[in-house]
């Protein structure tokens, strides 16, 4: 079965601190992986995606993620958190055989 | 094109009533998806279309749920005999046909069954 696991439903960091949101995927075929963000009262929007090629991908707002096949991971990072980063983040996989599979989400809080 | 549009944004209905939601995808997108999201959870896949063909339905989708995309453009999701457990945000998304392309999401329709 294909699934996405996000470790930590809530993460709290101080403004300026490193953001690390963890994601592990489970897929029988190499997946395409995405991170989506959902701000309060807004729709989901794409932060970044991994398809093929370079395993370190950069997205909007200074976020990046690294695809590690050996660890089946796709963790999301940002060197320095900003208050505006407070949102819910979803790790998503697409194996091409069915529609997108979402993780359960991680709510990021940024403390001043 | 203003993106994926969903109507209505909010719907309150009494238990047992039927409701219908509409999704207008981005015009050139072949694929259209419906998801359901409850509080504190990630979106759960319900069904998806490629053009007018409904290619997959989740086992979560009971026979009270039906979706159509009659001309491969807009889609409707109908829930018959609503139950309180149907209360959720219903999300629509669309994308081009390839697997590695971005899915664009609408803002959702929030259903409350009282």
CSV table of C-alpha atoms in Angstrom, one decimal:
chain,number,residue,atom,x,y,z
A,1,UNK,CA,0.0,0.0,0.0
A,2,UNK,CA,1.2,3.5,-0.7
A,3,UNK,CA,1.2,5.9,2.2
A,4,UNK,CA,2.9,9.1,3.4
A,5,UNK,CA,3.9,9.6,7.0
A,6,UNK,CA,4.5,13.0,8.5
A,7,UNK,CA,6.2,12.8,11.9
A,8,UNK,CA,4.8,15.4,14.3
A,9,UNK,CA,1.4,16.9,13.8
A,10,UNK,CA,2.5,20.1,15.4
A,11,UNK,CA,5.9,21.8,15.2
A,12,UNK,CA,6.8,25.0,17.0
A,13,UNK,CA,9.9,27.1,16.3
A,14,UNK,CA,11.1,30.5,17.2
A,15,UNK,CA,11.3,33.2,14.5
A,16,UNK,CA,14.7,32.9,12.8
A,17,UNK,CA,15.2,29.3,13.8
A,18,UNK,CA,15.6,26.3,11.5
A,19,UNK,CA,12.4,24.7,10.3
A,20,UNK,CA,12.4,20.9,9.8
A,21,UNK,CA,9.3,19.0,8.8
A,22,UNK,CA,9.6,15.3,8.4
A,23,UNK,CA,8.1,13.1,5.7
A,24,UNK,CA,8.5,9.5,4.9
A,25,UNK,CA,6.9,7.8,1.9
A,26,UNK,CA,6.0,4.3,1.1
A,27,UNK,CA,5.7,3.4,-2.5
A,28,UNK,CA,6.4,0.3,-4.5
A,29,UNK,CA,7.5,2.5,-7.4
A,30,UNK,CA,9.6,5.6,-7.4
A,31,UNK,CA,7.1,8.4,-6.6
A,32,UNK,CA,6.8,12.0,-7.5
A,33,UNK,CA,6.8,13.9,-4.2
A,34,UNK,CA,5.4,17.3,-3.4
A,35,UNK,CA,5.0,19.6,-0.4
A,36,UNK,CA,1.9,21.7,-0.3
A,37,UNK,CA,1.1,24.5,2.2
A,38,UNK,CA,-2.3,25.5,3.4
A,39,UNK,CA,-2.6,29.0,5.1
A,40,UNK,CA,-5.6,29.7,7.2
A,41,UNK,CA,-8.8,30.1,5.2
A,42,UNK,CA,-6.9,29.6,1.9
A,43,UNK,CA,-6.6,26.8,-0.6
A,44,UNK,CA,-3.7,24.4,-0.8
A,45,UNK,CA,-0.7,25.7,-2.8
A,46,UNK,CA,2.4,24.0,-4.1
A,47,UNK,CA,5.7,24.7,-2.2
A,48,UNK,CA,7.9,22.5,-4.2
A,49,UNK,CA,8.1,19.2,-6.1
A,50,UNK,CA,10.5,16.4,-6.8
A,51,UNK,CA,10.2,14.5,-10.0
A,52,UNK,CA,13.5,13.2,-11.3
A,53,UNK,CA,17.1,14.6,-11.4
A,54,UNK,CA,18.5,16.7,-8.6
A,55,UNK,CA,17.5,15.3,-5.3
A,56,UNK,CA,17.6,18.7,-3.5
A,57,UNK,CA,14.8,20.8,-4.7
A,58,UNK,CA,14.1,24.4,-3.9
A,59,UNK,CA,10.7,25.9,-3.6
A,60,UNK,CA,9.0,29.2,-2.9
A,61,UNK,CA,9.6,31.3,0.2
A,62,UNK,CA,13.0,29.8,0.9
A,63,UNK,CA,11.9,26.3,1.5
A,64,UNK,CA,13.8,23.3,0.2
A,65,UNK,CA,13.5,19.5,0.4
A,66,UNK,CA,15.8,16.6,-0.2
A,67,UNK,CA,14.8,13.3,-1.7
A,68,UNK,CA,16.6,10.4,0.0
A,69,UNK,CA,15.7,7.1,-1.6
A,70,UNK,CA,17.7,5.1,0.9
A,71,UNK,CA,15.7,6.6,3.7
A,72,UNK,CA,12.4,6.9,1.8
A,73,UNK,CA,12.3,10.4,3.1
A,74,UNK,CA,11.5,13.9,1.7
A,75,UNK,CA,12.0,16.3,4.6
A,76,UNK,CA,11.2,20.0,4.2
A,77,UNK,CA,13.5,22.6,5.6
A,78,UNK,CA,14.0,26.3,5.8
A,79,UNK,CA,17.0,27.9,7.4
A,80,UNK,CA,15.2,30.7,9.1
A,81,UNK,CA,11.6,30.7,10.1
A,82,UNK,CA,9.4,33.8,9.5
A,83,UNK,CA,6.1,34.5,11.2
A,84,UNK,CA,4.4,34.3,7.8
A,85,UNK,CA,5.4,30.6,7.6
A,86,UNK,CA,2.8,29.6,10.1
A,87,UNK,CA,0.5,27.2,8.3
A,88,UNK,CA,-0.3,23.6,7.7
A,89,UNK,CA,2.1,21.6,5.5
A,90,UNK,CA,1.3,18.5,3.6
A,91,UNK,CA,3.7,16.0,2.1
A,92,UNK,CA,2.2,14.4,-0.9
A,93,UNK,CA,3.1,11.5,-3.2
A,94,UNK,CA,2.0,10.7,-6.7
A,95,UNK,CA,3.0,7.3,-8.2
A,96,UNK,CA,1.2,8.0,-11.5
A,97,UNK,CA,-1.1,5.1,-10.8
A,98,UNK,CA,-3.7,6.9,-8.8
A,99,UNK,CA,-4.5,10.3,-7.5
A,100,UNK,CA,-2.3,12.1,-5.0
A,101,UNK,CA,-1.8,10.6,-1.5
A,102,UNK,CA,-1.5,13.1,1.3
A,103,UNK,CA,0.2,12.8,4.6
A,104,UNK,CA,-1.8,13.9,7.7
A,105,UNK,CA,-0.2,17.3,7.8
A,106,UNK,CA,2.1,19.2,10.2
A,107,UNK,CA,1.0,22.5,11.7
A,108,UNK,CA,3.9,24.9,12.0
A,109,UNK,CA,3.8,27.5,14.7
A,110,UNK,CA,6.3,30.3,14.7
A,111,UNK,CA,6.9,32.1,18.0
A,112,UNK,CA,8.1,35.7,18.1
B,1,UNK,CA,-8.1,32.0,-16.0
B,2,UNK,CA,-8.6,32.5,-12.3
B,3,UNK,CA,-7.8,29.0,-11.1
B,4,UNK,CA,-10.0,26.3,-9.8
B,5,UNK,CA,-13.4,27.5,-8.7
B,6,UNK,CA,-15.7,25.8,-6.2
B,7,UNK,CA,-19.3,26.7,-5.4
B,8,UNK,CA,-20.8,27.1,-3.0
B,9,UNK,CA,-18.1,28.0,-0.5
B,10,UNK,CA,-20.2,27.0,2.5
B,11,UNK,CA,-23.3,24.8,2.7
B,12,UNK,CA,-25.4,24.0,5.8
B,13,UNK,CA,-27.9,21.3,5.4
B,14,UNK,CA,-30.2,19.2,7.5
B,15,UNK,CA,-29.5,15.5,7.9
B,16,UNK,CA,-31.2,13.5,5.2
B,17,UNK,CA,-31.1,16.2,2.6
B,18,UNK,CA,-29.3,16.0,-0.7
B,19,UNK,CA,-26.5,18.5,-1.6
B,20,UNK,CA,-24.6,19.1,-4.8
B,21,UNK,CA,-21.3,20.9,-5.2
B,22,UNK,CA,-19.7,22.3,-8.3
B,23,UNK,CA,-16.1,22.5,-9.4
B,24,UNK,CA,-14.8,24.5,-12.4
B,25,UNK,CA,-11.2,23.4,-13.1
B,26,UNK,CA,-8.6,25.3,-15.0
B,27,UNK,CA,-9.7,25.2,-18.6
B,28,UNK,CA,-6.9,23.2,-20.2
B,29,UNK,CA,-6.6,20.6,-17.4
B,30,UNK,CA,-7.6,17.0,-18.3
B,31,UNK,CA,-7.6,15.7,-14.7
B,32,UNK,CA,-10.0,16.6,-12.0
B,33,UNK,CA,-9.9,15.3,-8.4
B,34,UNK,CA,-12.3,15.4,-5.5
B,35,UNK,CA,-10.9,15.2,-1.9
B,36,UNK,CA,-12.5,15.4,1.5
B,37,UNK,CA,-10.7,17.0,4.4
B,38,UNK,CA,-11.8,16.8,8.0
B,39,UNK,CA,-10.4,18.9,10.9
B,40,UNK,CA,-6.8,17.9,11.7
B,41,UNK,CA,-6.5,15.5,8.8
B,42,UNK,CA,-4.9,15.6,5.4
B,43,UNK,CA,-7.2,15.5,2.4
B,44,UNK,CA,-8.5,12.1,1.5
B,45,UNK,CA,-9.0,11.0,-2.0
B,46,UNK,CA,-12.5,10.5,-3.2
B,47,UNK,CA,-12.5,10.2,-7.0
B,48,UNK,CA,-10.8,11.5,-10.1
B,49,UNK,CA,-11.6,12.1,-13.7
B,50,UNK,CA,-9.5,12.2,-16.8
B,51,UNK,CA,-11.6,14.3,-19.2
B,52,UNK,CA,-15.2,12.9,-18.8
B,53,UNK,CA,-14.1,9.4,-17.7
B,54,UNK,CA,-14.2,8.6,-14.0
B,55,UNK,CA,-11.1,6.5,-13.6
B,56,UNK,CA,-11.0,5.8,-9.9
B,57,UNK,CA,-13.2,5.9,-6.9
B,58,UNK,CA,-12.1,5.5,-3.3
B,59,UNK,CA,-13.5,2.8,-1.2
B,60,UNK,CA,-14.4,5.6,1.2
B,61,UNK,CA,-17.0,6.8,-1.3
B,62,UNK,CA,-20.3,5.2,-0.3
B,63,UNK,CA,-23.1,4.8,-2.7
B,64,UNK,CA,-24.6,8.0,-1.4
B,65,UNK,CA,-21.9,9.9,-3.2
B,66,UNK,CA,-21.8,10.4,-6.9
B,67,UNK,CA,-19.6,12.5,-9.1
B,68,UNK,CA,-19.9,13.5,-12.7
B,69,UNK,CA,-18.0,15.4,-15.3
B,70,UNK,CA,-20.3,15.4,-18.2
B,71,UNK,CA,-18.4,17.2,-20.9
B,72,UNK,CA,-14.9,16.9,-19.5
B,73,UNK,CA,-15.1,20.5,-18.1
B,74,UNK,CA,-16.9,21.2,-14.8
B,75,UNK,CA,-17.7,18.5,-12.3
B,76,UNK,CA,-20.4,18.0,-9.7
B,77,UNK,CA,-20.3,16.0,-6.5
B,78,UNK,CA,-23.7,15.0,-5.1
B,79,UNK,CA,-24.3,13.6,-1.6
B,80,UNK,CA,-27.6,12.0,-1.1
B,81,UNK,CA,-29.3,11.5,2.3
B,82,UNK,CA,-26.6,13.5,4.1
B,83,UNK,CA,-25.3,12.3,7.5
B,84,UNK,CA,-23.5,14.3,10.2
B,85,UNK,CA,-20.4,12.4,9.4
B,86,UNK,CA,-20.4,13.9,5.9
B,87,UNK,CA,-19.5,17.3,7.5
B,88,UNK,CA,-16.1,18.2,6.0
B,89,UNK,CA,-14.3,20.4,3.6
B,90,UNK,CA,-14.7,19.1,0.0
B,91,UNK,CA,-11.8,20.0,-2.2
B,92,UNK,CA,-11.5,20.0,-5.9
B,93,UNK,CA,-8.2,20.0,-7.8
B,94,UNK,CA,-7.2,19.9,-11.4
B,95,UNK,CA,-4.0,19.1,-13.3
B,96,UNK,CA,-2.6,18.3,-16.7
B,97,UNK,CA,-2.5,14.6,-17.6
B,98,UNK,CA,1.1,13.9,-16.6
B,99,UNK,CA,1.8,12.5,-13.2
B,100,UNK,CA,4.5,14.9,-12.2
B,101,UNK,CA,2.6,18.1,-12.8
B,102,UNK,CA,1.2,20.3,-10.1
B,103,UNK,CA,-2.4,19.9,-9.0
B,104,UNK,CA,-4.1,23.2,-8.4
B,105,UNK,CA,-6.7,23.3,-5.7
B,106,UNK,CA,-9.8,25.3,-5.2
B,107,UNK,CA,-10.7,26.8,-1.9
B,108,UNK,CA,-13.2,24.1,-1.1
B,109,UNK,CA,-16.8,23.8,-0.1
B,110,UNK,CA,-17.4,23.5,3.6
B,111,UNK,CA,-20.3,21.3,4.3
B,112,UNK,CA,-22.0,21.3,7.7
B,113,UNK,CA,-24.8,18.7,8.3
B,114,UNK,CA,-27.0,19.6,11.3
